[in-house]
Amino acid sequence: MQTLSGDHIAAWLERAADAMEREKVYLTELDAAIGDSDHGVNMARGFTAVRARLDTLDRGDIGALLKAVGTILLSTVGGASGPLYGTLFRDAGQKAAGAAALDLAALTCCLEAGLDGVRRRGKASPGEKTMVDALVPAIEALRAAQGAPGPDGAEGGGDGGGGAPIAEALARAAEAAKAGAEATVPLIARKGRASYLGERSAGHQDPGATSSWLLLRCLAATAGA
Ligand code: ADP
Ligand code: MG
């Protein structure tokens, strides 16, 4: 597969809704350690709302689809992460305006625009124990995959897609996000509610970095299905 369609994006969102429901307790436990025990509930509420609206959204324009998802998340997730994930999807959608399909290069630009939005809105840098710590390495992995040789050793994988096939690139991005989320454990939180704990925030994995990893894992699974 060299491109993702609007149907793929919708399948990703369905998968994400399942994952957030399934991991609700886990994410909430992570947030109980360094926050206020609501991250799992927040994410499950938001993605359940997205799933409920999915059939009414236009899949022919991925930009419009992602923007609509961002608006739903903005109004349903709540907490610090609601506006941040809302911005991620809205800014990603802005970048994908009018696109019926995304190849790896376009998908990377789109997710990078989402990350830029998160960073602009939340003002977090890498190493401050936030979702940025999972998203930055994921985007770096996508960029690196574009330069990687395809399965036949030729740049572009033989059919002009540019670099590794999209599923493989997303699998690497999800692995990078997982490593990034795990690497938040020893960090001291500098942004968000967890920062109120100061040094006591060290020793726990960041909930938002973990949910970002889950979202990327769902996207990789959708592309690989
Ligand atoms: P709240 O902290 O308001 O209860 P959530 O529990 O839903 O909101 O989300 C907490 C997560 O939000 C954190 O684990 C962190 O990853 C993310 N977060 C908080 N503040 C920021 C920020 N300024 N920039 C990026 N991510 C942030
Ligand atoms: Mg919280």
PDB file of C-alpha atoms and ligand atoms in Angstrom, residues 31 34-40 42-43 77-82 84-85 118-119 121-125 129-132 191-194 205-212, ligand 1:
ATOM      1  CA  ASP A  31      -2.695   9.911  35.119  1.00  0.00           C
ATOM      2  CA  ILE A  34       1.126  12.275  38.208  1.00  0.00           C
ATOM      3  CA  GLY A  35      -2.164  13.994  37.397  1.00  0.00           C
ATOM      4  CA  ASP A  36      -5.850  13.851  38.247  1.00  0.00           C
ATOM      5  CA  SER A  37      -6.901  10.380  37.038  1.00  0.00           C
ATOM      6  CA  ASP A  38      -8.942  11.489  34.044  1.00  0.00           C
ATOM      7  CA  HIS A  39      -6.822  10.977  30.924  1.00  0.00           C
ATOM      8  CA  GLY A  40      -8.251   7.561  30.006  1.00  0.00           C
ATOM      9  CA  ASN A  42     -11.138  11.909  28.618  1.00  0.00           C
ATOM     10  CA  MET A  43      -9.700  10.058  25.615  1.00  0.00           C
ATOM     11  CA  VAL A  77     -12.030  15.374  25.554  1.00  0.00           C
ATOM     12  CA  GLY A  78     -11.554  18.209  28.038  1.00  0.00           C
ATOM     13  CA  GLY A  79      -8.531  18.718  30.289  1.00  0.00           C
ATOM     14  CA  ALA A  80      -5.240  19.909  28.851  1.00  0.00           C
ATOM     15  CA  SER A  81      -5.158  17.133  26.288  1.00  0.00           C
ATOM     16  CA  GLY A  82      -8.512  18.029  24.637  1.00  0.00           C
ATOM     17  CA  LEU A  84      -4.014  19.760  22.251  1.00  0.00           C
ATOM     18  CA  TYR A  85      -5.420  16.725  20.424  1.00  0.00           C
ATOM     19  CA  VAL A 118       0.499  20.927  19.599  1.00  0.00           C
ATOM     20  CA  ARG A 119       3.853  22.584  20.217  1.00  0.00           C
ATOM     21  CA  ARG A 121      -0.479  25.626  21.647  1.00  0.00           C
ATOM     22  CA  GLY A 122       1.165  23.773  24.558  1.00  0.00           C
ATOM     23  CA  LYS A 123       4.617  25.359  24.326  1.00  0.00           C
ATOM     24  CA  ALA A 124       6.239  22.048  25.312  1.00  0.00           C
ATOM     25  CA  SER A 125       9.683  21.068  24.062  1.00  0.00           C
ATOM     26  CA  LYS A 129       7.360  14.808  29.790  1.00  0.00           C
ATOM     27  CA  THR A 130       4.392  15.390  27.489  1.00  0.00           C
ATOM     28  CA  MET A 131       2.797  13.914  24.359  1.00  0.00           C
ATOM     29  CA  VAL A 132       5.457  15.823  22.401  1.00  0.00           C
ATOM     30  CA  LYS A 191       4.420  21.294  31.495  1.00  0.00           C
ATOM     31  CA  GLY A 192       0.839  20.567  32.462  1.00  0.00           C
ATOM     32  CA  ARG A 193      -0.613  19.334  35.722  1.00  0.00           C
ATOM     33  CA  ALA A 194       2.209  16.828  36.343  1.00  0.00           C
ATOM     34  CA  GLN A 205       5.212   7.258  32.293  1.00  0.00           C
ATOM     35  CA  ASP A 206       3.417  10.291  30.876  1.00  0.00           C
ATOM     36  CA  PRO A 207      -0.249   9.542  30.080  1.00  0.00           C
ATOM     37  CA  GLY A 208      -0.440  11.848  27.044  1.00  0.00           C
ATOM     38  CA  ALA A 209       2.735  10.426  25.500  1.00  0.00           C
ATOM     39  CA  THR A 210       1.181   6.999  26.020  1.00  0.00           C
ATOM     40  CA  SER A 211      -2.108   7.922  24.315  1.00  0.00           C
ATOM     41  CA  SER A 212      -0.148   9.436  21.411  1.00  0.00           C
TER      42      SER A 212
HETATM   43  P1  ADP B   1      -5.316  17.318  32.478  1.00  0.00           P
HETATM   44  O1  ADP B   1      -3.849  17.319  32.767  1.00  0.00           O
HETATM   45  O2  ADP B   1      -5.872  18.689  32.297  1.00  0.00           O
HETATM   46  O3  ADP B   1      -6.074  16.475  33.450  1.00  0.00           O
HETATM   47  P2  ADP B   1      -5.298  15.076  30.650  1.00  0.00           P
HETATM   48  O4  ADP B   1      -5.133  14.249  31.877  1.00  0.00           O
HETATM   49  O5  ADP B   1      -6.375  14.635  29.716  1.00  0.00           O
HETATM   50  O6  ADP B   1      -5.491  16.604  31.025  1.00  0.00           O
HETATM   51  O7  ADP B   1      -3.958  15.072  29.810  1.00  0.00           O
HETATM   52  C1  ADP B   1      -2.696  15.106  30.429  1.00  0.00           C
HETATM   53  C2  ADP B   1      -1.636  15.005  29.358  1.00  0.00           C
HETATM   54  O8  ADP B   1      -1.643  16.158  28.550  1.00  0.00           O
HETATM   55  C3  ADP B   1      -0.227  14.909  29.893  1.00  0.00           C
HETATM   56  O9  ADP B   1       0.122  13.579  30.206  1.00  0.00           O
HETATM   57  C4  ADP B   1       0.617  15.493  28.778  1.00  0.00           C
HETATM   58  O10 ADP B   1       1.063  14.490  27.884  1.00  0.00           O
HETATM   59  C5  ADP B   1      -0.346  16.382  28.040  1.00  0.00           C
HETATM   60  N1  ADP B   1       0.001  17.783  28.228  1.00  0.00           N
HETATM   61  C6  ADP B   1      -0.313  18.578  29.292  1.00  0.00           C
HETATM   62  N2  ADP B   1       0.162  19.816  29.093  1.00  0.00           N
HETATM   63  C7  ADP B   1       0.800  19.811  27.893  1.00  0.00           C
HETATM   64  C8  ADP B   1       1.502  20.790  27.114  1.00  0.00           C
HETATM   65  N3  ADP B   1       1.630  22.047  27.536  1.00  0.00           N
HETATM   66  N4  ADP B   1       2.008  20.408  25.921  1.00  0.00           N
HETATM   67  C9  ADP B   1       1.860  19.139  25.470  1.00  0.00           C
HETATM   68  N5  ADP B   1       1.211  18.171  26.157  1.00  0.00           N
HETATM   69  C10 ADP B   1       0.697  18.499  27.351  1.00  0.00           C
END
